[in-house]
Amino acid sequence: RRYSVVKYLNPNVAEVGPRTFMQSDQINHFQGNVVRRFEPIDSAVLQSAGMAEMCNLFAESNDLPEGAEIEIHQMRVVAIEKDTQVAPEGIHQDGFDHIAMIAIHRHNIVGGEIMLYDDSRHDPFFKKALADGEAVLLADSKLWHNATPINAVSPEEEGHLDLFVLTARGEKA
């Protein structure tokens, strides 16, 4: 996983600089109150046209103001064992107002379906394995989410799921 924070400056983004990442144990029962340090996302990726487009769509969809901070997680989940967990914390919220999960590439896997919930006690009202390029945006302060485990289709070859997760606070919550 890589992690960076950018400032939304329509239509561009500006890197904020290195940051640690932490969620309270009230939000994240799996790794709450743990300061996590990740390598930053490569500057070439952060300054790419694709990243600008993702951040612009995310900001516009959520009425984020000019100068809003967007936290970006670049993730690769590797299917290294049977039922590799995509979201080890289970049904959860992330402590933000807005989240976008953008599927970049699925390779040699089944599973990894995103599930959305009205609360943490009922069945999901939405369940889908996002195809490359598909995204889901949700109001994290109102909805809960999870994902099904992934498994390699062919065990002789690595299976993985590449995605970006964008988060922000403010406006339209």
Short mmCIF file of C-alpha atoms in Angstrom, two decimals:
data_model
loop_
_atom_site.label_atom_id
_atom_site.label_comp_id
_atom_site.label_asym_id
_atom_site.label_seq_id
_atom_site.Cartn_x
_atom_site.Cartn_y
_atom_site.Cartn_z
CA ARG A 1 0.00 0.00 0.00
CA ARG A 2 1.07 3.55 -0.70
CA TYR A 3 -0.53 6.66 0.77
CA SER A 4 -0.47 10.35 -0.05
CA VAL A 5 -2.51 13.45 0.66
CA VAL A 6 -3.22 16.01 -2.05
CA LYS A 7 -4.86 19.39 -2.05
CA TYR A 8 -7.63 19.77 -4.62
CA LEU A 9 -6.92 22.81 -6.81
CA ASN A 10 -9.43 22.46 -9.64
CA PRO A 11 -8.45 21.07 -12.11
CA ASN A 12 -5.12 20.05 -10.55
CA VAL A 13 -3.91 18.44 -7.36
CA ALA A 14 -0.89 19.45 -5.29
CA GLU A 15 1.03 17.03 -3.09
CA VAL A 16 0.82 17.96 0.58
CA GLY A 17 3.86 15.98 1.73
CA PRO A 18 4.46 12.92 3.91
CA ARG A 19 1.79 12.07 6.46
CA THR A 20 1.07 9.21 8.80
CA PHE A 21 -2.33 7.56 8.77
CA MET A 22 -4.38 6.66 11.84
CA GLN A 23 -7.99 5.79 12.60
CA SER A 24 -9.45 5.61 16.09
CA ASP A 25 -10.30 2.22 17.54
CA GLN A 26 -13.94 3.37 17.55
CA ILE A 27 -13.78 3.45 13.75
CA ASN A 28 -11.29 0.66 13.04
CA HIS A 29 -11.55 -2.28 15.44
CA PHE A 30 -8.84 -4.12 13.50
CA GLN A 31 -6.02 -1.50 13.55
CA GLY A 32 -7.45 1.39 15.54
CA ASN A 33 -5.16 3.85 17.35
CA VAL A 34 -2.19 2.50 15.39
CA VAL A 35 -0.05 5.08 13.60
CA ARG A 36 0.64 3.66 10.15
CA ARG A 37 3.38 4.86 7.85
CA PHE A 38 3.23 4.07 4.16
CA GLU A 39 5.53 4.89 1.28
CA PRO A 40 4.14 7.85 -0.66
CA ILE A 41 2.51 7.37 -4.04
CA ASP A 42 4.99 8.11 -6.82
CA SER A 43 4.88 11.77 -7.88
CA ALA A 44 4.46 10.73 -11.52
CA VAL A 45 1.24 8.92 -10.56
CA LEU A 46 -0.01 11.81 -8.41
CA GLN A 47 0.66 14.31 -11.21
CA SER A 48 -0.83 12.14 -13.97
CA ALA A 49 -3.88 13.11 -16.01
CA GLY A 50 -5.67 10.01 -14.70
CA MET A 51 -5.17 11.03 -11.07
CA ALA A 52 -6.33 14.58 -11.82
CA GLU A 53 -9.46 13.16 -13.47
CA MET A 54 -10.17 10.83 -10.52
CA CYS A 55 -9.72 13.63 -7.98
CA ASN A 56 -11.78 16.10 -10.01
CA LEU A 57 -14.69 13.68 -10.38
CA PHE A 58 -14.47 12.83 -6.67
CA ALA A 59 -14.36 16.50 -5.64
CA GLU A 60 -17.17 17.55 -7.99
CA SER A 61 -19.40 14.62 -6.98
CA ASN A 62 -19.03 15.56 -3.32
CA ASP A 63 -19.05 19.37 -3.67
CA LEU A 64 -15.57 19.59 -2.14
CA PRO A 65 -14.29 23.16 -1.97
CA GLU A 66 -11.14 24.40 -3.65
CA GLY A 67 -8.22 23.53 -1.37
CA ALA A 68 -9.89 20.47 0.18
CA GLU A 69 -7.56 17.65 1.16
CA ILE A 70 -8.06 14.28 -0.48
CA GLU A 71 -6.34 11.26 1.05
CA ILE A 72 -5.34 8.64 -1.50
CA HIS A 73 -4.52 4.99 -0.84
CA GLN A 74 -2.94 3.02 -3.68
CA MET A 75 -3.46 -0.64 -2.87
CA ARG A 76 -2.64 -4.04 -4.26
CA VAL A 77 -4.31 -6.96 -2.50
CA VAL A 78 -2.49 -10.19 -3.39
CA ALA A 79 -4.32 -13.52 -3.22
CA ILE A 80 -1.63 -15.39 -1.28
CA GLU A 81 -3.83 -17.89 0.48
CA LYS A 82 -7.36 -19.21 0.29
CA ASP A 83 -9.86 -16.44 1.05
CA THR A 84 -7.42 -13.51 1.27
CA GLN A 85 -9.23 -10.72 3.09
CA VAL A 86 -9.64 -7.47 1.18
CA ALA A 87 -11.12 -5.70 4.22
CA PRO A 88 -9.85 -7.55 7.32
CA GLU A 89 -11.82 -5.20 9.59
CA GLY A 90 -15.11 -6.56 8.21
CA ILE A 91 -18.20 -4.35 7.89
CA HIS A 92 -16.97 -0.86 8.70
CA GLN A 93 -16.86 2.87 8.17
CA ASP A 94 -13.57 4.71 7.68
CA GLY A 95 -14.32 7.91 9.61
CA PHE A 96 -14.64 10.21 6.60
CA ASP A 97 -17.59 11.89 4.91
CA HIS A 98 -16.79 10.59 1.42
CA ILE A 99 -15.07 7.58 -0.09
CA ALA A 100 -14.40 6.49 -3.65
CA MET A 101 -13.13 3.01 -4.44
CA ILE A 102 -11.75 2.79 -7.96
CA ALA A 103 -10.85 -0.59 -9.44
CA ILE A 104 -7.72 -0.34 -11.54
CA HIS A 105 -6.95 -3.96 -12.39
CA ARG A 106 -8.10 -7.45 -11.45
CA HIS A 107 -5.74 -10.28 -12.36
CA ASN A 108 -6.37 -14.00 -11.92
CA ILE A 109 -8.87 -13.58 -9.07
CA VAL A 110 -12.44 -14.25 -8.13
CA GLY A 111 -14.18 -12.42 -5.31
CA GLY A 112 -13.37 -8.95 -4.06
CA GLU A 113 -16.98 -7.84 -4.35
CA ILE A 114 -17.69 -4.52 -2.69
CA MET A 115 -20.69 -4.67 -0.37
CA LEU A 116 -22.62 -1.64 0.87
CA TYR A 117 -24.83 -1.60 3.97
CA ASP A 118 -27.28 0.77 5.64
CA ASP A 119 -25.82 -0.29 8.99
CA SER A 120 -23.53 -2.97 10.42
CA ARG A 121 -26.30 -5.39 11.37
CA HIS A 122 -28.15 -6.11 8.12
CA ASP A 123 -27.44 -7.74 4.78
CA PRO A 124 -25.83 -5.62 2.05
CA PHE A 125 -28.12 -3.72 -0.31
CA PHE A 126 -25.38 -3.64 -2.99
CA LYS A 127 -22.79 -6.24 -3.96
CA LYS A 128 -20.55 -6.11 -7.03
CA ALA A 129 -17.06 -7.04 -8.17
CA LEU A 130 -15.89 -3.81 -9.77
CA ALA A 131 -14.42 -4.24 -13.24
CA ASP A 132 -11.27 -2.38 -14.26
CA GLY A 133 -12.10 1.33 -14.34
CA GLU A 134 -15.34 1.06 -12.38
CA ALA A 135 -15.81 3.03 -9.18
CA VAL A 136 -18.20 3.31 -6.28
CA LEU A 137 -18.68 6.55 -4.36
CA LEU A 138 -20.35 6.53 -0.98
CA ALA A 139 -21.20 8.74 1.95
CA ASP A 140 -18.98 7.05 4.54
CA SER A 141 -20.66 8.90 7.40
CA LYS A 142 -24.01 7.34 6.42
CA LEU A 143 -23.18 3.93 4.95
CA TRP A 144 -21.04 0.94 5.86
CA HIS A 145 -18.94 -1.20 3.53
CA ASN A 146 -16.97 -4.42 3.27
CA ALA A 147 -15.59 -6.70 0.56
CA THR A 148 -15.63 -10.42 -0.03
CA PRO A 149 -12.29 -12.29 0.11
CA ILE A 150 -10.31 -12.91 -3.07
CA ASN A 151 -8.92 -16.18 -4.36
CA ALA A 152 -6.55 -16.91 -7.23
CA VAL A 153 -8.26 -18.62 -10.15
CA SER A 154 -5.05 -20.40 -11.12
CA PRO A 155 -2.94 -21.14 -8.01
CA GLU A 156 0.26 -21.36 -10.10
CA GLU A 157 0.02 -17.65 -10.89
CA GLU A 158 -0.25 -14.61 -8.60
CA GLY A 159 -3.69 -13.12 -8.34
CA HIS A 160 -4.21 -9.52 -7.30
CA LEU A 161 -6.62 -6.61 -7.08
CA ASP A 162 -5.28 -3.09 -7.71
CA LEU A 163 -7.35 -0.15 -6.55
CA PHE A 164 -7.30 3.42 -5.38
CA VAL A 165 -9.30 4.54 -2.37
CA LEU A 166 -9.96 8.29 -2.08
CA THR A 167 -11.31 9.82 1.12
CA ALA A 168 -12.30 13.32 2.17
CA ARG A 169 -14.17 15.25 4.81
CA GLY A 170 -16.65 18.07 4.37
CA GLU A 171 -19.56 19.27 2.26
CA LYS A 172 -22.44 17.06 1.08
CA ALA A 173 -22.36 14.65 4.09
#
